Amino acid sequence: MGAEMSDQPDAPRRTPHPAIRIALLVAGTLLILSTPIIGPLPGPGGIFVFIGGLTLVLRNSRWARHRFARLKRRWPRLSEMADHGLRRRSFHRRRARDIELGLREPEPSLRERIKRRFVVRRNDKRSR
């Protein structure tokens, strides 16, 4: 059981067989390349196809991870959104560290954000 994935951030990750990794890398590349074809179709399908392809490529290519890290250093705000969208562990660790150091305010829960939004809207409608 030692090499299985775990919810703990420090647990070693299990790497798939090289043939499976290459197949996933090719599938991710095909998804990224198919994005311009799917993009013009109605709905946000192209975005999800691109994100899925990017996820597969980043998880299976060391070269792509290094390039992605370079881009993240150059444009930190965009990288934060990308990490959040990809649900990367490093994003959650950095966010928890920043909250602990007082560099960032803790975000309210989804329920509280929804409640605030509807309370603000109700108050706006009543004031009209």
Short mmCIF file of N, CA, C and O in Angstrom, two decimals:
data_model
loop_
_atom_site.label_atom_id
_atom_site.label_comp_id
_atom_site.label_asym_id
_atom_site.label_seq_id
_atom_site.Cartn_x
_atom_site.Cartn_y
_atom_site.Cartn_z
N MET A 1 0.81 -1.20 0.00
CA MET A 1 0.00 0.00 0.00
C MET A 1 0.85 1.26 0.00
O MET A 1 0.34 2.31 -0.28
N GLY A 2 2.10 1.22 0.27
CA GLY A 2 2.94 2.36 0.53
C GLY A 2 2.92 3.45 -0.51
O GLY A 2 3.01 4.62 -0.20
N ALA A 3 2.78 3.14 -1.81
CA ALA A 3 2.89 4.15 -2.85
C ALA A 3 1.54 4.69 -3.32
O ALA A 3 1.46 5.39 -4.30
N GLU A 4 0.45 4.35 -2.64
CA GLU A 4 -0.86 4.82 -3.06
C GLU A 4 -1.03 6.29 -2.73
O GLU A 4 -0.41 6.82 -1.82
N MET A 5 -1.93 6.95 -3.49
CA MET A 5 -2.18 8.37 -3.25
C MET A 5 -2.97 8.54 -1.96
O MET A 5 -3.76 7.69 -1.58
N SER A 6 -2.78 9.66 -1.32
CA SER A 6 -3.42 9.95 -0.06
C SER A 6 -3.88 11.40 -0.06
O SER A 6 -3.44 12.20 -0.88
N ASP A 7 -4.77 11.74 0.87
CA ASP A 7 -5.22 13.12 1.00
C ASP A 7 -4.17 13.98 1.68
O ASP A 7 -4.27 15.20 1.67
N GLN A 8 -3.17 13.37 2.26
CA GLN A 8 -2.13 14.13 2.94
C GLN A 8 -1.20 14.75 1.91
O GLN A 8 -0.79 14.10 0.95
N PRO A 9 -0.84 16.04 2.09
CA PRO A 9 -0.02 16.70 1.07
C PRO A 9 1.39 16.15 0.96
O PRO A 9 2.00 16.25 -0.09
N ASP A 10 1.95 15.56 2.02
CA ASP A 10 3.32 15.09 1.99
C ASP A 10 3.45 13.63 1.56
O ASP A 10 4.55 13.11 1.49
N ALA A 11 2.32 12.98 1.28
CA ALA A 11 2.36 11.58 0.88
C ALA A 11 2.96 11.46 -0.52
O ALA A 11 2.70 12.29 -1.38
N PRO A 12 3.76 10.42 -0.77
CA PRO A 12 4.34 10.27 -2.11
C PRO A 12 3.24 9.95 -3.12
O PRO A 12 2.28 9.25 -2.82
N ARG A 13 3.39 10.50 -4.33
CA ARG A 13 2.40 10.27 -5.39
C ARG A 13 2.79 9.04 -6.19
O ARG A 13 3.95 8.80 -6.45
N ARG A 14 1.82 8.30 -6.59
CA ARG A 14 2.04 7.10 -7.39
C ARG A 14 2.08 7.50 -8.86
O ARG A 14 1.18 8.16 -9.36
N THR A 15 3.14 7.14 -9.55
CA THR A 15 3.26 7.48 -10.97
C THR A 15 2.77 6.32 -11.81
O THR A 15 3.12 5.16 -11.55
N PRO A 16 1.98 6.60 -12.84
CA PRO A 16 1.48 5.51 -13.70
C PRO A 16 2.59 4.98 -14.61
O PRO A 16 3.66 5.58 -14.75
N HIS A 17 2.32 3.88 -15.23
CA HIS A 17 3.24 3.26 -16.18
C HIS A 17 3.56 4.26 -17.29
O HIS A 17 2.70 5.05 -17.69
N PRO A 18 4.79 4.27 -17.81
CA PRO A 18 5.15 5.25 -18.85
C PRO A 18 4.22 5.24 -20.07
O PRO A 18 3.94 6.29 -20.64
N ALA A 19 3.73 4.09 -20.46
CA ALA A 19 2.83 4.02 -21.62
C ALA A 19 1.52 4.74 -21.31
O ALA A 19 0.97 5.45 -22.17
N ILE A 20 1.02 4.57 -20.10
CA ILE A 20 -0.21 5.25 -19.70
C ILE A 20 0.02 6.75 -19.62
O ILE A 20 -0.81 7.55 -20.07
N ARG A 21 1.17 7.15 -19.09
CA ARG A 21 1.50 8.57 -19.00
C ARG A 21 1.56 9.21 -20.38
O ARG A 21 1.05 10.31 -20.59
N ILE A 22 2.18 8.53 -21.33
CA ILE A 22 2.28 9.06 -22.69
C ILE A 22 0.90 9.14 -23.33
O ILE A 22 0.58 10.12 -24.01
N ALA A 23 0.07 8.12 -23.10
CA ALA A 23 -1.29 8.15 -23.65
C ALA A 23 -2.09 9.32 -23.07
O ALA A 23 -2.82 10.01 -23.81
N LEU A 24 -1.95 9.56 -21.77
CA LEU A 24 -2.65 10.69 -21.16
C LEU A 24 -2.11 12.02 -21.68
O LEU A 24 -2.87 12.98 -21.88
N LEU A 25 -0.81 12.11 -21.89
CA LEU A 25 -0.20 13.31 -22.44
C LEU A 25 -0.71 13.58 -23.86
O LEU A 25 -1.06 14.72 -24.20
N VAL A 26 -0.80 12.55 -24.68
CA VAL A 26 -1.32 12.70 -26.04
C VAL A 26 -2.79 13.10 -26.00
O VAL A 26 -3.22 13.99 -26.75
N ALA A 27 -3.56 12.49 -25.12
CA ALA A 27 -4.98 12.85 -25.00
C ALA A 27 -5.14 14.31 -24.57
O ALA A 27 -5.98 15.03 -25.12
N GLY A 28 -4.33 14.75 -23.62
CA GLY A 28 -4.38 16.15 -23.19
C GLY A 28 -4.01 17.10 -24.30
O GLY A 28 -4.66 18.14 -24.49
N THR A 29 -2.99 16.75 -25.07
CA THR A 29 -2.58 17.59 -26.21
C THR A 29 -3.69 17.65 -27.25
O THR A 29 -3.97 18.73 -27.79
N LEU A 30 -4.33 16.53 -27.52
CA LEU A 30 -5.44 16.53 -28.49
C LEU A 30 -6.60 17.38 -27.99
O LEU A 30 -7.25 18.08 -28.78
N LEU A 31 -6.87 17.34 -26.70
CA LEU A 31 -7.94 18.17 -26.15
C LEU A 31 -7.61 19.66 -26.31
O LEU A 31 -8.46 20.46 -26.68
N ILE A 32 -6.37 20.02 -26.02
CA ILE A 32 -5.96 21.42 -26.17
C ILE A 32 -6.05 21.85 -27.63
O ILE A 32 -6.53 22.94 -27.94
N LEU A 33 -5.60 20.99 -28.54
CA LEU A 33 -5.65 21.33 -29.96
C LEU A 33 -7.07 21.36 -30.52
O LEU A 33 -7.34 22.05 -31.50
N SER A 34 -8.00 20.63 -29.90
CA SER A 34 -9.39 20.63 -30.37
C SER A 34 -10.19 21.81 -29.83
O SER A 34 -11.32 22.04 -30.26
N THR A 35 -9.61 22.58 -28.93
CA THR A 35 -10.32 23.72 -28.34
C THR A 35 -10.78 24.74 -29.38
O THR A 35 -11.92 25.19 -29.32
N PRO A 36 -9.95 25.14 -30.36
CA PRO A 36 -10.44 26.11 -31.35
C PRO A 36 -11.61 25.58 -32.19
O PRO A 36 -12.42 26.34 -32.68
N ILE A 37 -11.71 24.28 -32.34
CA ILE A 37 -12.81 23.69 -33.11
C ILE A 37 -14.09 23.73 -32.29
O ILE A 37 -15.17 24.04 -32.79
N ILE A 38 -13.98 23.43 -31.00
CA ILE A 38 -15.14 23.37 -30.11
C ILE A 38 -15.52 24.76 -29.61
O ILE A 38 -16.68 25.03 -29.30
N GLY A 39 -14.58 25.68 -29.57
CA GLY A 39 -14.81 27.02 -29.04
C GLY A 39 -15.97 27.78 -29.65
O GLY A 39 -16.77 28.37 -28.93
N PRO A 40 -16.13 27.80 -31.00
CA PRO A 40 -17.22 28.56 -31.59
C PRO A 40 -18.62 27.98 -31.34
O PRO A 40 -19.61 28.66 -31.56
N LEU A 41 -18.71 26.75 -30.90
CA LEU A 41 -20.02 26.15 -30.64
C LEU A 41 -20.68 26.88 -29.47
O LEU A 41 -20.01 27.39 -28.58
N PRO A 42 -22.01 26.92 -29.44
CA PRO A 42 -22.69 27.61 -28.33
C PRO A 42 -22.35 26.98 -26.98
O PRO A 42 -22.19 25.76 -26.86
N GLY A 43 -22.23 27.82 -25.99
CA GLY A 43 -21.91 27.35 -24.64
C GLY A 43 -20.44 27.46 -24.35
O GLY A 43 -19.62 27.74 -25.22
N PRO A 44 -20.07 27.21 -23.10
CA PRO A 44 -18.67 27.36 -22.68
C PRO A 44 -17.85 26.09 -22.85
O PRO A 44 -16.88 25.87 -22.15
N GLY A 45 -18.19 25.21 -23.78
CA GLY A 45 -17.52 23.92 -23.92
C GLY A 45 -16.04 24.01 -24.17
O GLY A 45 -15.26 23.21 -23.67
N GLY A 46 -15.60 25.00 -24.96
CA GLY A 46 -14.19 25.12 -25.29
C GLY A 46 -13.32 25.35 -24.06
O GLY A 46 -12.20 24.85 -23.98
N ILE A 47 -13.84 26.10 -23.11
CA ILE A 47 -13.08 26.39 -21.88
C ILE A 47 -12.83 25.10 -21.11
O ILE A 47 -11.71 24.84 -20.67
N PHE A 48 -13.87 24.30 -20.97
CA PHE A 48 -13.73 23.06 -20.19
C PHE A 48 -12.84 22.05 -20.90
O PHE A 48 -12.09 21.31 -20.25
N VAL A 49 -12.92 22.01 -22.22
CA VAL A 49 -12.04 21.10 -22.98
C VAL A 49 -10.59 21.52 -22.80
O VAL A 49 -9.71 20.68 -22.57
N PHE A 50 -10.32 22.84 -22.89
CA PHE A 50 -8.95 23.33 -22.72
C PHE A 50 -8.44 23.04 -21.31
O PHE A 50 -7.30 22.58 -21.14
N ILE A 51 -9.25 23.28 -20.30
CA ILE A 51 -8.81 23.04 -18.92
C ILE A 51 -8.55 21.56 -18.69
O ILE A 51 -7.56 21.19 -18.04
N GLY A 52 -9.40 20.70 -19.22
CA GLY A 52 -9.17 19.26 -19.09
C GLY A 52 -7.87 18.83 -19.75
O GLY A 52 -7.09 18.05 -19.20
N GLY A 53 -7.63 19.35 -20.95
CA GLY A 53 -6.39 19.03 -21.65
C GLY A 53 -5.16 19.55 -20.93
O GLY A 53 -4.15 18.86 -20.80
N LEU A 54 -5.26 20.79 -20.43
CA LEU A 54 -4.15 21.38 -19.68
C LEU A 54 -3.85 20.57 -18.43
O LEU A 54 -2.69 20.34 -18.09
N THR A 55 -4.89 20.13 -17.75
CA THR A 55 -4.69 19.31 -16.56
C THR A 55 -3.95 18.03 -16.88
O THR A 55 -3.01 17.65 -16.19
N LEU A 56 -4.37 17.34 -17.94
CA LEU A 56 -3.70 16.10 -18.32
C LEU A 56 -2.24 16.34 -18.70
O LEU A 56 -1.36 15.57 -18.32
N VAL A 57 -1.99 17.40 -19.44
CA VAL A 57 -0.62 17.69 -19.86
C VAL A 57 0.25 18.03 -18.65
O VAL A 57 1.37 17.53 -18.52
N LEU A 58 -0.26 18.89 -17.76
CA LEU A 58 0.55 19.30 -16.61
C LEU A 58 0.82 18.14 -15.64
O LEU A 58 1.85 18.10 -15.00
N ARG A 59 -0.10 17.22 -15.56
CA ARG A 59 0.12 16.09 -14.65
C ARG A 59 1.06 15.04 -15.22
O ARG A 59 1.58 14.22 -14.48
N ASN A 60 1.28 15.06 -16.52
CA ASN A 60 2.06 14.00 -17.15
C ASN A 60 3.32 14.47 -17.86
O ASN A 60 3.98 13.66 -18.50
N SER A 61 3.67 15.75 -17.80
CA SER A 61 4.84 16.24 -18.49
C SER A 61 5.66 17.16 -17.58
O SER A 61 5.17 18.22 -17.17
N ARG A 62 6.85 16.76 -17.29
CA ARG A 62 7.73 17.58 -16.45
C ARG A 62 8.08 18.89 -17.17
O ARG A 62 8.11 19.95 -16.57
N TRP A 63 8.32 18.81 -18.50
CA TRP A 63 8.64 20.00 -19.29
C TRP A 63 7.51 21.03 -19.20
O TRP A 63 7.74 22.21 -18.99
N ALA A 64 6.25 20.56 -19.34
CA ALA A 64 5.10 21.46 -19.28
C ALA A 64 4.96 22.08 -17.89
O ALA A 64 4.62 23.26 -17.76
N ARG A 65 5.25 21.31 -16.85
CA ARG A 65 5.16 21.85 -15.48
C ARG A 65 6.19 22.96 -15.28
O ARG A 65 5.90 23.97 -14.66
N HIS A 66 7.40 22.78 -15.82
CA HIS A 66 8.43 23.82 -15.69
C HIS A 66 8.02 25.08 -16.44
O HIS A 66 8.21 26.20 -15.96
N ARG A 67 7.49 24.92 -17.65
CA ARG A 67 7.04 26.08 -18.42
C ARG A 67 5.89 26.78 -17.70
O ARG A 67 5.83 28.01 -17.66
N PHE A 68 4.98 26.01 -17.13
CA PHE A 68 3.85 26.57 -16.40
C PHE A 68 4.34 27.34 -15.18
O PHE A 68 3.84 28.43 -14.88
N ALA A 69 5.35 26.81 -14.49
CA ALA A 69 5.91 27.50 -13.33
C ALA A 69 6.55 28.83 -13.74
O ALA A 69 6.42 29.83 -13.03
N ARG A 70 7.21 28.86 -14.88
CA ARG A 70 7.78 30.12 -15.38
C ARG A 70 6.71 31.15 -15.67
O ARG A 70 6.84 32.33 -15.33
N LEU A 71 5.63 30.70 -16.30
CA LEU A 71 4.52 31.61 -16.59
C LEU A 71 3.87 32.12 -15.31
O LEU A 71 3.46 33.28 -15.22
N LYS A 72 3.79 31.24 -14.31
CA LYS A 72 3.20 31.64 -13.03
C LYS A 72 4.04 32.72 -12.35
O LYS A 72 3.49 33.62 -11.72
N ARG A 73 5.34 32.63 -12.45
CA ARG A 73 6.20 33.66 -11.84
C ARG A 73 6.04 34.98 -12.57
O ARG A 73 6.11 36.05 -11.97
N ARG A 74 5.82 34.91 -13.87
CA ARG A 74 5.70 36.15 -14.65
C ARG A 74 4.35 36.84 -14.44
O ARG A 74 4.29 38.06 -14.37
N TRP A 75 3.26 36.08 -14.37
CA TRP A 75 1.93 36.63 -14.17
C TRP A 75 1.27 35.97 -12.95
O TRP A 75 0.47 35.04 -13.08
N PRO A 76 1.57 36.44 -11.74
CA PRO A 76 1.09 35.77 -10.53
C PRO A 76 -0.43 35.75 -10.36
O PRO A 76 -0.98 34.78 -9.86
N ARG A 77 -1.13 36.80 -10.76
CA ARG A 77 -2.58 36.82 -10.58
C ARG A 77 -3.26 35.78 -11.46
O ARG A 77 -4.18 35.09 -11.02
N LEU A 78 -2.83 35.68 -12.70
CA LEU A 78 -3.40 34.68 -13.59
C LEU A 78 -3.06 33.27 -13.11
O LEU A 78 -3.87 32.36 -13.24
N SER A 79 -1.87 33.13 -12.56
CA SER A 79 -1.48 31.80 -12.08
C SER A 79 -2.32 31.38 -10.89
O SER A 79 -2.63 30.20 -10.73
N GLU A 80 -2.70 32.33 -10.06
CA GLU A 80 -3.54 31.99 -8.91
C GLU A 80 -4.89 31.46 -9.39
O GLU A 80 -5.40 30.47 -8.86
N MET A 81 -5.46 32.11 -10.40
CA MET A 81 -6.73 31.63 -10.94
C MET A 81 -6.57 30.24 -11.58
O MET A 81 -7.43 29.39 -11.42
N ALA A 82 -5.48 30.03 -12.28
CA ALA A 82 -5.24 28.73 -12.92
C ALA A 82 -5.07 27.64 -11.86
O ALA A 82 -5.65 26.55 -11.99
N ASP A 83 -4.30 27.92 -10.82
CA ASP A 83 -4.11 26.93 -9.76
C ASP A 83 -5.42 26.61 -9.06
O ASP A 83 -5.69 25.48 -8.71
N HIS A 84 -6.22 27.64 -8.85
CA HIS A 84 -7.51 27.43 -8.20
C HIS A 84 -8.40 26.55 -9.10
O HIS A 84 -9.05 25.63 -8.62
N GLY A 85 -8.40 26.84 -10.38
CA GLY A 85 -9.20 26.06 -11.31
C GLY A 85 -8.73 24.62 -11.44
O GLY A 85 -9.53 23.71 -11.59
N LEU A 86 -7.42 24.43 -11.37
CA LEU A 86 -6.86 23.08 -11.48
C LEU A 86 -6.89 22.33 -10.15
O LEU A 86 -6.50 21.18 -10.08
N ARG A 87 -7.31 23.02 -9.09
CA ARG A 87 -7.39 22.44 -7.74
C ARG A 87 -6.06 21.85 -7.30
O ARG A 87 -5.97 20.73 -6.82
N ARG A 88 -5.01 22.62 -7.49
CA ARG A 88 -3.67 22.15 -7.14
C ARG A 88 -3.45 22.24 -5.64
O ARG A 88 -3.86 23.18 -4.99
N ARG A 89 -2.77 21.25 -5.10
CA ARG A 89 -2.48 21.23 -3.66
C ARG A 89 -1.62 22.42 -3.25
O ARG A 89 -1.79 22.98 -2.17
N SER A 90 -0.68 22.79 -4.11
CA SER A 90 0.21 23.90 -3.78
C SER A 90 -0.58 25.19 -3.60
O SER A 90 -0.24 26.01 -2.75
N PHE A 91 -1.66 25.38 -4.36
CA PHE A 91 -2.49 26.57 -4.23
C PHE A 91 -3.12 26.60 -2.83
O PHE A 91 -3.10 27.63 -2.16
N HIS A 92 -3.65 25.47 -2.41
CA HIS A 92 -4.29 25.42 -1.09
C HIS A 92 -3.28 25.60 0.03
O HIS A 92 -3.57 26.25 1.04
N ARG A 93 -2.07 25.05 -0.14
CA ARG A 93 -1.04 25.23 0.88
C ARG A 93 -0.62 26.69 0.97
O ARG A 93 -0.49 27.24 2.06
N ARG A 94 -0.40 27.34 -0.18
CA ARG A 94 -0.01 28.76 -0.17
C ARG A 94 -1.10 29.63 0.43
O ARG A 94 -0.83 30.54 1.20
N ARG A 95 -2.35 29.35 0.08
CA ARG A 95 -3.46 30.13 0.63
C ARG A 95 -3.53 29.97 2.14
O ARG A 95 -3.68 30.95 2.87
N ALA A 96 -3.41 28.74 2.64
CA ALA A 96 -3.45 28.51 4.10
C ALA A 96 -2.28 29.21 4.78
O ALA A 96 -2.45 29.81 5.85
N ARG A 97 -1.10 29.15 4.18
CA ARG A 97 0.07 29.82 4.76
C ARG A 97 -0.13 31.33 4.80
O ARG A 97 0.16 31.98 5.80
N ASP A 98 -0.65 31.91 3.72
CA ASP A 98 -0.88 33.35 3.68
C ASP A 98 -1.91 33.79 4.71
O ASP A 98 -1.78 34.84 5.33
N ILE A 99 -2.95 33.00 4.91
CA ILE A 99 -3.95 33.32 5.93
C ILE A 99 -3.33 33.25 7.31
O ILE A 99 -3.55 34.12 8.15
N GLU A 100 -2.51 32.23 7.53
CA GLU A 100 -1.85 32.06 8.83
C GLU A 100 -0.91 33.23 9.13
O GLU A 100 -0.83 33.70 10.27
N LEU A 101 -0.20 33.72 8.11
CA LEU A 101 0.73 34.83 8.30
C LEU A 101 0.03 36.19 8.30
O LEU A 101 0.66 37.21 8.56
N GLY A 102 -1.25 36.21 8.00
CA GLY A 102 -2.00 37.46 7.99
C GLY A 102 -1.86 38.23 6.69
O GLY A 102 -2.22 39.41 6.64
N LEU A 103 -1.34 37.60 5.65
CA LEU A 103 -1.18 38.27 4.36
C LEU A 103 -2.46 38.27 3.55
O LEU A 103 -2.60 39.02 2.59
N ARG A 104 -3.40 37.42 3.92
CA ARG A 104 -4.66 37.29 3.19
C ARG A 104 -5.78 37.06 4.20
O ARG A 104 -5.60 36.39 5.20
N GLU A 105 -6.93 37.63 3.90
CA GLU A 105 -8.10 37.40 4.75
C GLU A 105 -8.71 36.04 4.41
O GLU A 105 -8.77 35.67 3.24
N PRO A 106 -9.18 35.32 5.42
CA PRO A 106 -9.86 34.05 5.11
C PRO A 106 -11.13 34.33 4.33
O PRO A 106 -11.85 35.27 4.62
N GLU A 107 -11.38 33.51 3.33
CA GLU A 107 -12.58 33.70 2.52
C GLU A 107 -13.78 33.10 3.23
O GLU A 107 -13.69 32.04 3.84
N PRO A 108 -14.93 33.78 3.14
CA PRO A 108 -16.13 33.21 3.76
C PRO A 108 -16.58 31.97 3.01
O PRO A 108 -16.21 31.77 1.84
N SER A 109 -17.39 31.17 3.67
CA SER A 109 -17.87 29.95 3.02
C SER A 109 -18.81 30.31 1.88
O SER A 109 -19.29 31.44 1.76
N LEU A 110 -19.06 29.35 1.02
CA LEU A 110 -19.93 29.57 -0.13
C LEU A 110 -21.33 30.00 0.34
O LEU A 110 -21.94 30.90 -0.23
N ARG A 111 -21.81 29.40 1.39
CA ARG A 111 -23.14 29.73 1.92
C ARG A 111 -23.19 31.19 2.37
O ARG A 111 -24.15 31.91 2.08
N GLU A 112 -22.13 31.66 3.04
CA GLU A 112 -22.11 33.06 3.48
C GLU A 112 -22.02 34.01 2.30
O GLU A 112 -22.66 35.07 2.31
N ARG A 113 -21.24 33.67 1.27
CA ARG A 113 -21.15 34.54 0.09
C ARG A 113 -22.49 34.65 -0.62
O ARG A 113 -22.89 35.72 -1.04
N ILE A 114 -23.22 33.54 -0.73
CA ILE A 114 -24.53 33.56 -1.38
C ILE A 114 -25.49 34.39 -0.55
O ILE A 114 -26.25 35.20 -1.09
N LYS A 115 -25.45 34.19 0.76
CA LYS A 115 -26.34 34.93 1.64
C LYS A 115 -26.09 36.44 1.50
O LYS A 115 -27.02 37.22 1.38
N ARG A 116 -24.83 36.86 1.51
CA ARG A 116 -24.51 38.28 1.35
C ARG A 116 -25.02 38.83 0.04
O ARG A 116 -25.54 39.93 -0.02
N ARG A 117 -24.85 38.07 -1.00
CA ARG A 117 -25.26 38.55 -2.33
C ARG A 117 -26.76 38.77 -2.39
O ARG A 117 -27.22 39.78 -2.92
N PHE A 118 -27.55 37.84 -1.84
CA PHE A 118 -28.99 37.99 -1.89
C PHE A 118 -29.49 39.07 -0.93
O PHE A 118 -30.46 39.75 -1.22
N VAL A 119 -28.83 39.24 0.20
CA VAL A 119 -29.21 40.29 1.13
C VAL A 119 -28.96 41.65 0.50
O VAL A 119 -29.79 42.56 0.57
N VAL A 120 -27.84 41.81 -0.18
CA VAL A 120 -27.53 43.07 -0.86
C VAL A 120 -28.56 43.33 -1.95
O VAL A 120 -29.06 44.45 -2.08
N ARG A 121 -28.94 42.33 -2.71
CA ARG A 121 -29.93 42.52 -3.77
C ARG A 121 -31.29 42.89 -3.20
O ARG A 121 -31.98 43.73 -3.75
N ARG A 122 -31.70 42.24 -2.12
CA ARG A 122 -32.98 42.57 -1.50
C ARG A 122 -32.99 44.02 -1.03
O ARG A 122 -33.96 44.73 -1.23
N ASN A 123 -31.91 44.45 -0.40
CA ASN A 123 -31.84 45.82 0.08
C ASN A 123 -31.87 46.81 -1.08
O ASN A 123 -32.45 47.88 -0.97
N ASP A 124 -31.24 46.48 -2.20
CA ASP A 124 -31.25 47.36 -3.37
C ASP A 124 -32.67 47.49 -3.93
O ASP A 124 -33.09 48.56 -4.32
N LYS A 125 -33.42 46.38 -3.97
CA LYS A 125 -34.77 46.43 -4.50
C LYS A 125 -35.71 47.23 -3.58
O LYS A 125 -36.58 47.93 -4.03
N ARG A 126 -35.52 47.12 -2.28
CA ARG A 126 -36.36 47.84 -1.34
C ARG A 126 -36.11 49.33 -1.38
O ARG A 126 -37.00 50.13 -1.12
N SER A 127 -34.90 49.74 -1.67
CA SER A 127 -34.57 51.17 -1.65
C SER A 127 -35.08 51.89 -2.90
O SER A 127 -35.08 53.10 -2.93
N ARG A 128 -35.50 51.15 -3.90
CA ARG A 128 -35.97 51.80 -5.15
C ARG A 128 -37.34 52.33 -5.02
O ARG A 128 -38.23 52.27 -4.48
#
